[in-house]
Amino acid sequence: MDLFDYMREQNMQQQNARGEGPLASRLRPETLDEIVGQEHIIGRDKLLYRAIRADKLGSVILFGPPGTGKTTIAQVIASSTKANFRQINATTAGKKDMEEVVEEARTARAAYGVKTILFIDEIHRFNKAQQDYLLPYVENGTVILIGATTENPFFEVNKALLSRSNVFELRPLEKEDIAVLVRRAVSDEERGMGVYRAVIDEAAVDFLSDMAGGDARRAINA
């Protein structure tokens, strides 16, 4: 196993164990081609798709309603990148957590030439001082930032961080996209309900897809 294989394995170990946890978490796509919807930013000819495929990602901010794929995109990046991937949640993390990531990133960069991608979920929950702390490390490339937020980043995220990031807006999923995900949840024998020989009729698929309001997590959990 070379260093890059090791990093991919470590990144995958940070994700939810398959077969455990909520159904929506188990069914998160592991590759770009498994992602459903958001073609305007993750389609094959789009910047984000090409950057992930080439493992040439710069800092990005993903914003949009819950259940539209922000964490999914981040975890696909984690499973495919050669970089060290770290994840924290701004609702529970503090400056000490960021200091640990930065120190680890410095070591990985100096000793192995390995980049570090830091995924911060709910980044709008960090106050100005916490966001300011990240700025020099994003600017000098110590960490590549992926921030996810349900709030408009142009009001909630440090303008200096925004200027160093590409901002991508995720939209509520189309009803047809959610129907695909519901059928996948029922039929998938490794991560879904297929092992139970579950069945679902089209009226139920239509109902769940309609009531979800563009939120894939809501439909799958239901």
Coordinates of N, CA and C in Angstrom, one line a residue:
M1 N 0.9 -1.2 0.0 CA 0.0 0.0 0.0 C 0.9 1.2 0.0
D2 N 0.7 2.1 -1.0 CA 1.5 3.4 -1.0 C 0.8 4.4 -0.2
L3 N 1.4 5.6 -0.1 CA 0.9 6.7 0.8 C -0.5 7.1 0.3
F4 N -0.7 7.2 -1.0 CA -2.0 7.6 -1.5 C -3.1 6.6 -1.2
D5 N -2.8 5.3 -1.4 CA -3.8 4.3 -1.0 C -4.1 4.4 0.5
Y6 N -3.1 4.6 1.3 CA -3.3 4.7 2.7 C -4.2 5.9 3.0
M7 N -4.0 7.1 2.4 CA -4.8 8.2 2.6 C -6.2 8.0 2.3
R8 N -6.4 7.3 1.1 CA -7.8 7.0 0.7 C -8.5 6.1 1.8
E9 N -7.8 5.1 2.3 CA -8.3 4.2 3.3 C -8.7 5.0 4.5
Q10 N -7.8 5.9 4.9 CA -8.0 6.7 6.1 C -9.3 7.6 5.9
N11 N -9.3 8.2 4.7 CA -10.5 9.0 4.5 C -11.8 8.2 4.5
M12 N -11.8 7.0 4.0 CA -13.0 6.2 4.0 C -13.4 5.8 5.4
Q13 N -12.4 5.6 6.2 CA -12.7 5.1 7.6 C -13.3 6.2 8.4
Q14 N -13.2 7.5 7.9 CA -13.8 8.6 8.6 C -15.3 8.7 8.3
Q15 N -15.7 8.0 7.3 CA -17.1 8.1 6.9 C -18.0 7.1 7.7
N16 N -19.3 7.3 7.7 CA -20.2 6.4 8.4 C -19.9 5.0 7.9
A17 N -19.9 4.0 8.9 CA -19.7 2.6 8.5 C -20.9 2.2 7.8
R18 N -20.7 1.5 6.6 CA -21.8 1.0 5.8 C -22.5 -0.1 6.6
G19 N -23.8 -0.1 6.5 CA -24.6 -1.1 7.2 C -24.9 -0.7 8.6
E20 N -24.5 0.5 9.1 CA -24.8 1.0 10.4 C -25.3 2.4 10.2
G21 N -26.1 2.9 11.2 CA -26.6 4.3 11.1 C -27.8 4.4 10.3
P22 N -28.3 5.7 10.1 CA -29.5 5.9 9.4 C -29.4 5.5 7.9
L23 N -30.5 5.1 7.3 CA -30.5 4.7 5.9 C -29.9 5.7 5.0
A24 N -30.3 7.0 5.2 CA -29.8 8.1 4.4 C -28.3 8.2 4.4
S25 N -27.7 8.0 5.6 CA -26.3 8.0 5.7 C -25.6 6.8 5.0
R26 N -26.2 5.7 5.1 CA -25.6 4.5 4.5 C -25.6 4.6 3.0
L27 N -26.6 5.3 2.5 CA -26.8 5.3 1.0 C -26.1 6.5 0.3
R28 N -25.3 7.2 1.1 CA -24.6 8.3 0.5 C -23.7 7.8 -0.6
P29 N -23.7 8.5 -1.8 CA -22.9 8.0 -2.9 C -21.4 8.0 -2.6
E30 N -20.7 7.1 -3.1 CA -19.2 7.0 -2.9 C -18.4 7.5 -4.1
T31 N -19.1 7.7 -5.3 CA -18.5 8.2 -6.5 C -19.3 9.3 -7.1
L32 N -18.7 10.1 -7.9 CA -19.4 11.2 -8.6 C -20.5 10.6 -9.4
D33 N -20.3 9.5 -10.1 CA -21.4 9.0 -11.0 C -22.6 8.5 -10.2
E34 N -22.5 8.3 -8.9 CA -23.6 7.8 -8.1 C -24.5 9.0 -7.7
I35 N -24.0 10.2 -7.8 CA -24.7 11.4 -7.3 C -25.9 11.6 -8.3
V36 N -27.1 11.9 -7.7 CA -28.3 12.2 -8.5 C -28.6 13.6 -8.3
G37 N -28.9 14.3 -9.5 CA -29.3 15.7 -9.4 C -28.1 16.7 -9.4
Q38 N -28.4 18.0 -9.2 CA -27.3 19.0 -9.2 C -26.5 19.0 -10.4
E39 N -27.1 18.8 -11.5 CA -26.3 18.7 -12.8 C -25.7 20.1 -13.1
H40 N -26.3 21.2 -12.6 CA -25.8 22.5 -13.0 C -24.4 22.8 -12.3
I41 N -24.0 22.0 -11.3 CA -22.7 22.2 -10.7 C -21.8 20.9 -10.8
I42 N -22.5 19.7 -10.9 CA -21.7 18.5 -10.8 C -21.9 17.7 -12.1
G43 N -22.4 18.3 -13.2 CA -22.5 17.6 -14.5 C -21.1 17.4 -15.0
R44 N -21.0 16.5 -16.0 CA -19.7 16.1 -16.4 C -18.8 17.2 -17.1
D45 N -19.5 18.2 -17.6 CA -18.7 19.3 -18.2 C -18.5 20.5 -17.3
K46 N -18.9 20.4 -16.0 CA -18.9 21.5 -15.1 C -17.5 21.5 -14.3
L47 N -17.2 22.7 -13.8 CA -16.0 23.0 -13.1 C -15.8 22.1 -11.9
L48 N -16.8 21.9 -11.1 CA -16.6 21.1 -9.9 C -16.4 19.7 -10.2
Y49 N -17.1 19.2 -11.1 CA -16.9 17.8 -11.5 C -15.5 17.5 -12.0
R50 N -15.0 18.4 -12.9 CA -13.7 18.2 -13.5 C -12.6 18.4 -12.4
A51 N -12.8 19.3 -11.5 CA -11.8 19.5 -10.4 C -11.7 18.3 -9.5
I52 N -12.9 17.7 -9.2 CA -12.9 16.5 -8.3 C -12.2 15.3 -9.0
R53 N -12.6 15.1 -10.3 CA -12.0 14.0 -11.1 C -10.5 14.1 -11.2
A54 N -10.0 15.3 -11.4 CA -8.6 15.5 -11.6 C -7.9 15.7 -10.2
D55 N -8.6 15.6 -9.1 CA -8.0 15.8 -7.8 C -7.2 17.1 -7.7
K56 N -7.9 18.2 -8.3 CA -7.3 19.5 -8.3 C -8.2 20.6 -7.7
L57 N -8.8 20.1 -6.6 CA -9.8 21.0 -6.0 C -9.2 22.2 -5.3
G58 N -9.8 23.4 -5.5 CA -9.5 24.5 -4.7 C -10.5 24.7 -3.6
S59 N -10.4 25.7 -2.8 CA -11.4 25.9 -1.7 C -12.8 26.2 -2.3
V60 N -13.8 25.6 -1.7 CA -15.2 25.8 -2.2 C -16.1 26.0 -1.0
I61 N -17.2 26.7 -1.3 CA -18.3 26.9 -0.3 C -19.5 26.3 -1.0
L62 N -20.2 25.3 -0.4 CA -21.4 24.7 -0.9 C -22.6 25.2 -0.1
F63 N -23.6 25.8 -0.7 CA -24.7 26.2 0.1 C -26.0 25.8 -0.6
G64 N -27.0 25.6 0.2 CA -28.3 25.1 -0.3 C -29.1 24.5 0.9
P65 N -30.4 24.2 0.6 CA -31.3 23.7 1.6 C -30.8 22.3 2.1
P66 N -31.3 21.9 3.3 CA -30.9 20.5 3.8 C -31.3 19.4 2.8
G67 N -30.5 18.4 2.8 CA -30.9 17.2 2.0 C -30.6 17.3 0.5
T68 N -29.8 18.3 0.1 CA -29.6 18.5 -1.4 C -28.2 18.0 -1.9
G69 N -27.4 17.6 -0.9 CA -26.1 16.9 -1.4 C -24.8 17.6 -1.0
K70 N -24.9 18.5 -0.1 CA -23.6 19.2 0.3 C -22.6 18.3 1.0
T71 N -23.1 17.5 2.0 CA -22.2 16.6 2.6 C -21.9 15.4 1.7
T72 N -22.8 15.0 0.9 CA -22.6 13.9 -0.1 C -21.4 14.3 -1.0
I73 N -21.4 15.5 -1.5 CA -20.3 15.9 -2.4 C -19.0 15.9 -1.7
A74 N -19.0 16.4 -0.4 CA -17.8 16.4 0.4 C -17.3 15.0 0.6
Q75 N -18.1 14.1 0.9 CA -17.7 12.7 1.2 C -17.3 12.0 -0.1
V76 N -17.8 12.3 -1.2 CA -17.3 11.8 -2.5 C -15.9 12.3 -2.7
I77 N -15.6 13.5 -2.4 CA -14.3 14.0 -2.5 C -13.4 13.3 -1.5
A78 N -13.8 13.0 -0.3 CA -13.0 12.2 0.6 C -12.7 10.9 0.1
S79 N -13.6 10.2 -0.6 CA -13.3 8.8 -1.0 C -12.5 8.8 -2.3
S80 N -12.3 9.9 -2.9 CA -11.6 9.9 -4.2 C -10.2 10.7 -4.2
T81 N -10.0 11.5 -3.2 CA -8.8 12.4 -3.2 C -7.6 11.6 -2.7
K82 N -6.4 12.1 -3.1 CA -5.2 11.6 -2.5 C -4.8 12.5 -1.3
A83 N -5.5 13.6 -1.1 CA -5.2 14.4 0.0 C -5.8 13.8 1.3
N84 N -5.2 14.3 2.4 CA -5.7 14.0 3.7 C -7.0 14.7 3.9
F85 N -8.1 14.1 4.4 CA -9.4 14.7 4.5 C -9.8 14.7 5.9
R86 N -10.1 15.9 6.4 CA -10.6 16.0 7.8 C -11.9 16.7 7.8
Q87 N -12.8 16.3 8.7 CA -14.1 16.9 8.8 C -14.4 17.3 10.2
I88 N -15.0 18.5 10.3 CA -15.5 19.0 11.6 C -16.8 19.7 11.4
N89 N -17.6 19.8 12.5 CA -18.9 20.4 12.4 C -18.8 21.7 13.3
A90 N -19.2 22.8 12.7 CA -19.0 24.1 13.4 C -20.0 24.2 14.5
T91 N -21.0 23.4 14.7 CA -21.9 23.5 15.8 C -21.2 22.9 17.1
T92 N -20.2 22.1 16.9 CA -19.6 21.5 18.1 C -18.1 21.7 18.2
A93 N -17.5 22.1 17.1 CA -16.0 22.3 17.1 C -15.6 23.7 17.5
G94 N -14.4 23.9 17.9 CA -13.9 25.2 18.3 C -12.5 25.4 17.8
K95 N -11.9 26.5 18.2 CA -10.6 26.8 17.7 C -9.5 25.7 18.0
K96 N -9.6 25.0 19.1 CA -8.7 23.9 19.4 C -8.8 22.8 18.3
D97 N -10.0 22.5 17.9 CA -10.1 21.5 16.8 C -9.4 22.0 15.5
M98 N -9.6 23.2 15.2 CA -9.0 23.8 14.0 C -7.5 23.8 14.1
E99 N -7.0 24.1 15.3 CA -5.5 24.1 15.5 C -4.9 22.7 15.3
E100 N -5.6 21.7 15.8 CA -5.2 20.3 15.6 C -5.1 20.0 14.1
V101 N -6.1 20.4 13.3 CA -6.1 20.1 11.9 C -5.0 20.8 11.2
V102 N -4.8 22.1 11.6 CA -3.8 22.9 10.9 C -2.4 22.3 11.2
E103 N -2.1 21.9 12.4 CA -0.8 21.3 12.8 C -0.6 20.0 12.0
E104 N -1.7 19.2 11.9 CA -1.6 17.9 11.2 C -1.3 18.2 9.7
A105 N -2.0 19.2 9.2 CA -1.8 19.6 7.8 C -0.4 20.1 7.5
R106 N 0.1 20.8 8.4 CA 1.5 21.3 8.2 C 2.5 20.1 8.2
T107 N 2.3 19.1 9.1 CA 3.1 18.0 9.1 C 3.0 17.2 7.8
A108 N 1.8 16.9 7.4 CA 1.6 16.1 6.2 C 2.2 16.8 4.9
R109 N 2.1 18.1 4.9 CA 2.6 18.9 3.8 C 4.2 18.9 3.8
A110 N 4.7 19.1 5.0 CA 6.2 19.1 5.1 C 6.9 17.8 4.9
A111 N 6.3 16.8 5.5 CA 6.9 15.4 5.5 C 6.6 14.6 4.3
Y112 N 5.4 14.8 3.7 CA 5.0 13.9 2.6 C 4.6 14.6 1.4
G113 N 4.5 16.0 1.4 CA 3.9 16.7 0.3 C 2.5 16.4 0.0
V114 N 1.7 16.1 1.1 CA 0.3 15.7 1.0 C -0.5 16.9 1.4
K115 N -1.5 17.2 0.6 CA -2.4 18.3 0.9 C -3.4 17.8 1.9
T116 N -4.1 18.8 2.6 CA -5.2 18.5 3.5 C -6.4 19.3 3.1
I117 N -7.5 18.5 3.0 CA -8.8 19.2 2.7 C -9.6 19.2 4.0
L118 N -10.0 20.3 4.4 CA -10.8 20.5 5.7 C -12.3 20.8 5.3
F119 N -13.2 19.8 5.6 CA -14.6 20.0 5.4 C -15.2 20.5 6.7
I120 N -15.8 21.7 6.6 CA -16.5 22.3 7.8 C -18.0 22.4 7.5
D121 N -18.7 21.5 8.1 CA -20.2 21.5 8.0 C -20.8 22.6 8.9
E122 N -21.8 23.2 8.4 CA -22.5 24.4 9.1 C -21.5 25.5 9.4
I123 N -20.7 25.8 8.4 CA -19.6 26.8 8.6 C -20.1 28.2 9.1
H124 N -21.4 28.5 8.7 CA -22.0 29.7 9.2 C -22.1 29.8 10.7
R125 N -22.0 28.7 11.4 CA -22.0 28.7 12.9 C -20.7 29.2 13.5
F126 N -19.7 29.2 12.8 CA -18.4 29.8 13.3 C -18.6 31.3 13.4
N127 N -18.1 31.9 14.5 CA -18.1 33.4 14.6 C -17.0 34.0 13.7
K128 N -16.9 35.3 13.7 CA -15.9 36.0 12.9 C -14.5 35.6 13.3
A129 N -14.2 35.6 14.6 CA -12.9 35.2 15.0 C -12.5 33.8 14.6
Q130 N -13.4 32.9 14.6 CA -13.1 31.5 14.2 C -12.8 31.5 12.7
Q131 N -13.6 32.2 12.0 CA -13.4 32.2 10.5 C -12.1 32.9 10.2
D132 N -11.8 34.0 10.9 CA -10.6 34.7 10.6 C -9.4 33.8 10.9
Y133 N -9.5 33.0 11.9 CA -8.3 32.1 12.2 C -8.0 31.2 11.0
L134 N -8.9 30.8 10.2 CA -8.7 29.9 9.1 C -8.0 30.6 7.9
L135 N -8.3 31.9 7.8 CA -7.9 32.7 6.6 C -6.4 32.5 6.2
P136 N -5.4 32.7 7.0 CA -4.1 32.6 6.5 C -3.7 31.2 6.1
Y137 N -4.3 30.2 6.6 CA -4.0 28.8 6.3 C -4.7 28.4 5.0
V138 N -5.8 29.0 4.7 CA -6.5 28.8 3.4 C -5.7 29.6 2.3
E139 N -5.2 30.8 2.7 CA -4.5 31.6 1.7 C -3.2 31.0 1.3
N140 N -2.4 30.4 2.3 CA -1.1 29.9 2.0 C -1.1 28.4 1.5
G141 N -2.4 27.8 1.5 CA -2.5 26.4 1.0 C -2.2 25.4 2.0
T142 N -2.1 25.7 3.3 CA -2.0 24.7 4.3 C -3.2 23.8 4.4
V143 N -4.4 24.4 4.2 CA -5.6 23.6 4.1 C -6.4 24.1 2.9
I144 N -7.1 23.2 2.2 CA -8.1 23.5 1.2 C -9.4 23.4 1.9
L145 N -10.2 24.4 1.9 CA -11.5 24.5 2.6 C -12.6 24.0 1.8
I146 N -13.5 23.2 2.4 CA -14.8 22.9 1.8 C -15.8 23.3 3.0
G147 N -16.5 24.4 2.7 CA -17.5 24.8 3.7 C -18.9 24.5 3.2
A148 N -19.7 24.0 4.1 CA -21.1 23.7 3.8 C -22.0 24.5 4.7
T149 N -23.1 25.1 4.1 CA -24.0 25.9 4.8 C -25.4 25.9 4.2
T150 N -26.4 26.0 5.1 CA -27.7 26.2 4.6 C -28.1 27.7 4.5
E151 N -27.2 28.6 4.9 CA -27.4 30.0 4.9 C -26.7 30.6 3.7
N152 N -27.1 31.8 3.3 CA -26.5 32.5 2.2 C -25.1 32.9 2.6
P153 N -24.0 32.3 2.0 CA -22.6 32.6 2.5 C -22.2 34.1 2.3
F154 N -22.9 34.8 1.4 CA -22.5 36.2 1.2 C -22.9 37.1 2.4
F155 N -23.8 36.5 3.3 CA -24.1 37.2 4.5 C -23.5 36.6 5.8
E156 N -23.1 35.3 5.7 CA -22.7 34.5 6.9 C -21.3 34.1 6.9
V157 N -20.6 34.2 5.8 CA -19.2 33.8 5.7 C -18.2 34.9 5.5
N158 N -17.1 34.9 6.2 CA -16.1 35.9 6.0 C -15.8 36.3 4.5
K159 N -15.9 37.6 4.2 CA -15.7 37.9 2.8 C -14.3 37.6 2.3
A160 N -13.3 37.6 3.1 CA -12.0 37.2 2.7 C -11.9 35.7 2.4
L161 N -12.6 34.9 3.1 CA -12.7 33.4 2.8 C -13.5 33.2 1.5
L162 N -14.5 34.0 1.3 CA -15.3 33.8 0.1 C -14.5 34.2 -1.1
S163 N -13.7 35.2 -1.0 CA -12.9 35.7 -2.2 C -11.8 34.7 -2.6
R164 N -11.5 33.7 -1.7 CA -10.5 32.7 -2.0 C -11.2 31.3 -2.3
S165 N -12.5 31.4 -2.4 CA -13.2 30.1 -2.7 C -14.2 30.3 -3.9
N166 N -14.5 29.1 -4.5 CA -15.5 29.1 -5.5 C -16.8 28.7 -4.7
V167 N -17.9 29.5 -5.0 CA -19.2 29.3 -4.3 C -20.1 28.5 -5.3
F168 N -20.7 27.4 -4.8 CA -21.6 26.7 -5.6 C -23.0 26.6 -4.8
E169 N -24.0 26.9 -5.5 CA -25.4 26.8 -4.9 C -26.1 25.5 -5.3
L170 N -26.5 24.8 -4.3 CA -27.3 23.5 -4.6 C -28.7 23.9 -4.5
R171 N -29.5 23.3 -5.4 CA -30.9 23.5 -5.5 C -31.7 22.3 -4.9
P172 N -33.0 22.6 -4.4 CA -33.8 21.4 -4.0 C -33.9 20.4 -5.2
L173 N -33.8 19.1 -4.8 CA -33.8 18.1 -5.9 C -35.2 18.0 -6.6
E174 N -35.1 17.7 -7.8 CA -36.4 17.5 -8.6 C -37.1 16.2 -8.1
K175 N -38.4 16.2 -8.2 CA -39.2 15.1 -7.8 C -38.6 13.8 -8.5
E176 N -38.3 13.9 -9.7 CA -37.8 12.7 -10.5 C -36.5 12.2 -9.9
D177 N -35.6 13.1 -9.4 CA -34.4 12.7 -8.8 C -34.6 12.0 -7.5
I178 N -35.5 12.5 -6.7 CA -35.8 11.9 -5.4 C -36.4 10.5 -5.6
A179 N -37.2 10.3 -6.7 CA -37.8 9.0 -7.0 C -36.7 8.0 -7.3
V180 N -35.7 8.4 -8.0 CA -34.5 7.5 -8.3 C -33.9 7.1 -6.9
L181 N -33.7 8.0 -6.0 CA -33.1 7.7 -4.7 C -34.0 6.8 -3.9
V182 N -35.3 7.0 -3.9 CA -36.2 6.2 -3.1 C -36.1 4.7 -3.6
R183 N -36.1 4.6 -5.0 CA -36.1 3.2 -5.5 C -34.7 2.6 -5.2
R184 N -33.6 3.4 -5.2 CA -32.3 2.8 -4.9 C -32.3 2.4 -3.4
A185 N -32.9 3.2 -2.5 CA -32.9 2.8 -1.1 C -33.6 1.5 -0.9
V186 N -34.7 1.2 -1.6 CA -35.5 0.0 -1.5 C -34.7 -1.2 -2.1
S187 N -34.0 -1.0 -3.2 CA -33.5 -2.2 -3.9 C -32.0 -2.5 -3.5
D188 N -31.3 -1.5 -3.0 CA -29.8 -1.8 -2.8 C -29.7 -2.8 -1.7
E189 N -29.0 -3.9 -2.1 CA -28.8 -5.0 -1.2 C -27.7 -4.9 -0.2
E190 N -26.7 -4.0 -0.5 CA -25.6 -3.8 0.4 C -25.8 -2.7 1.4
R191 N -26.4 -1.6 1.0 CA -26.5 -0.5 1.9 C -28.0 -0.1 2.2
G192 N -28.9 -0.7 1.4 CA -30.3 -0.3 1.5 C -31.1 -1.4 2.1
M193 N -32.4 -1.5 1.6 CA -33.4 -2.4 2.2 C -33.5 -3.6 1.3
G194 N -32.7 -3.7 0.2 CA -32.8 -4.9 -0.7 C -32.6 -6.2 0.0
V195 N -31.8 -6.2 1.1 CA -31.5 -7.4 1.8 C -32.7 -8.0 2.4
Y196 N -33.7 -7.2 2.7 CA -35.0 -7.6 3.3 C -36.0 -7.9 2.2
R197 N -35.6 -7.9 0.9 CA -36.5 -8.1 -0.2 C -37.7 -7.1 -0.1
A198 N -37.4 -5.9 0.2 CA -38.4 -4.9 0.3 C -39.0 -4.6 -1.0
V199 N -40.2 -4.2 -1.1 CA -40.9 -3.8 -2.3 C -41.6 -2.4 -2.1
I200 N -41.8 -1.7 -3.1 CA -42.5 -0.4 -3.0 C -43.2 -0.2 -4.3
D201 N -44.5 0.2 -4.2 CA -45.3 0.5 -5.5 C -45.1 1.9 -5.9
E202 N -45.4 2.2 -7.1 CA -45.1 3.5 -7.7 C -45.9 4.6 -7.1
A203 N -47.1 4.3 -6.5 CA -47.9 5.3 -5.8 C -47.1 5.7 -4.6
A204 N -46.5 4.8 -3.9 CA -45.7 5.2 -2.7 C -44.5 6.0 -3.1
V205 N -43.8 5.6 -4.2 CA -42.6 6.3 -4.7 C -43.0 7.8 -5.0
D206 N -44.2 7.9 -5.7 CA -44.7 9.2 -6.1 C -45.0 10.1 -4.9
F207 N -45.6 9.4 -3.9 CA -46.0 10.2 -2.6 C -44.7 10.6 -1.9
L208 N -43.8 9.7 -1.7 CA -42.6 10.1 -0.9 C -41.8 11.2 -1.6
S209 N -41.7 11.0 -3.0 CA -40.9 12.0 -3.7 C -41.6 13.4 -3.7
D210 N -42.9 13.4 -3.7 CA -43.7 14.6 -3.7 C -43.6 15.4 -2.4
M211 N -43.8 14.6 -1.3 CA -43.8 15.2 0.0 C -42.4 15.7 0.6
A212 N -41.4 15.2 -0.1 CA -40.0 15.5 0.4 C -39.6 17.0 0.2
G213 N -40.3 17.7 -0.7 CA -40.0 19.1 -0.9 C -38.5 19.3 -1.4
G214 N -38.0 18.4 -2.2 CA -36.6 18.6 -2.7 C -35.5 18.1 -1.7
D215 N -35.9 17.5 -0.6 CA -35.0 17.0 0.4 C -34.8 15.5 0.3
A216 N -33.7 15.0 -0.2 CA -33.5 13.6 -0.3 C -33.5 12.8 1.0
R217 N -32.9 13.5 2.0 CA -32.8 12.8 3.3 C -34.2 12.6 3.9
R218 N -35.0 13.6 3.7 CA -36.4 13.4 4.3 C -37.1 12.3 3.6
A219 N -37.0 12.1 2.3 CA -37.7 11.1 1.6 C -37.2 9.7 2.0
I220 N -35.8 9.6 2.1 CA -35.3 8.3 2.4 C -35.6 7.9 3.8
N221 N -35.5 8.8 4.7 CA -35.8 8.5 6.1 C -37.3 8.1 6.3
A222 N -38.2 8.8 5.5 CA -39.6 8.4 5.6 C -39.8 7.0 5.0

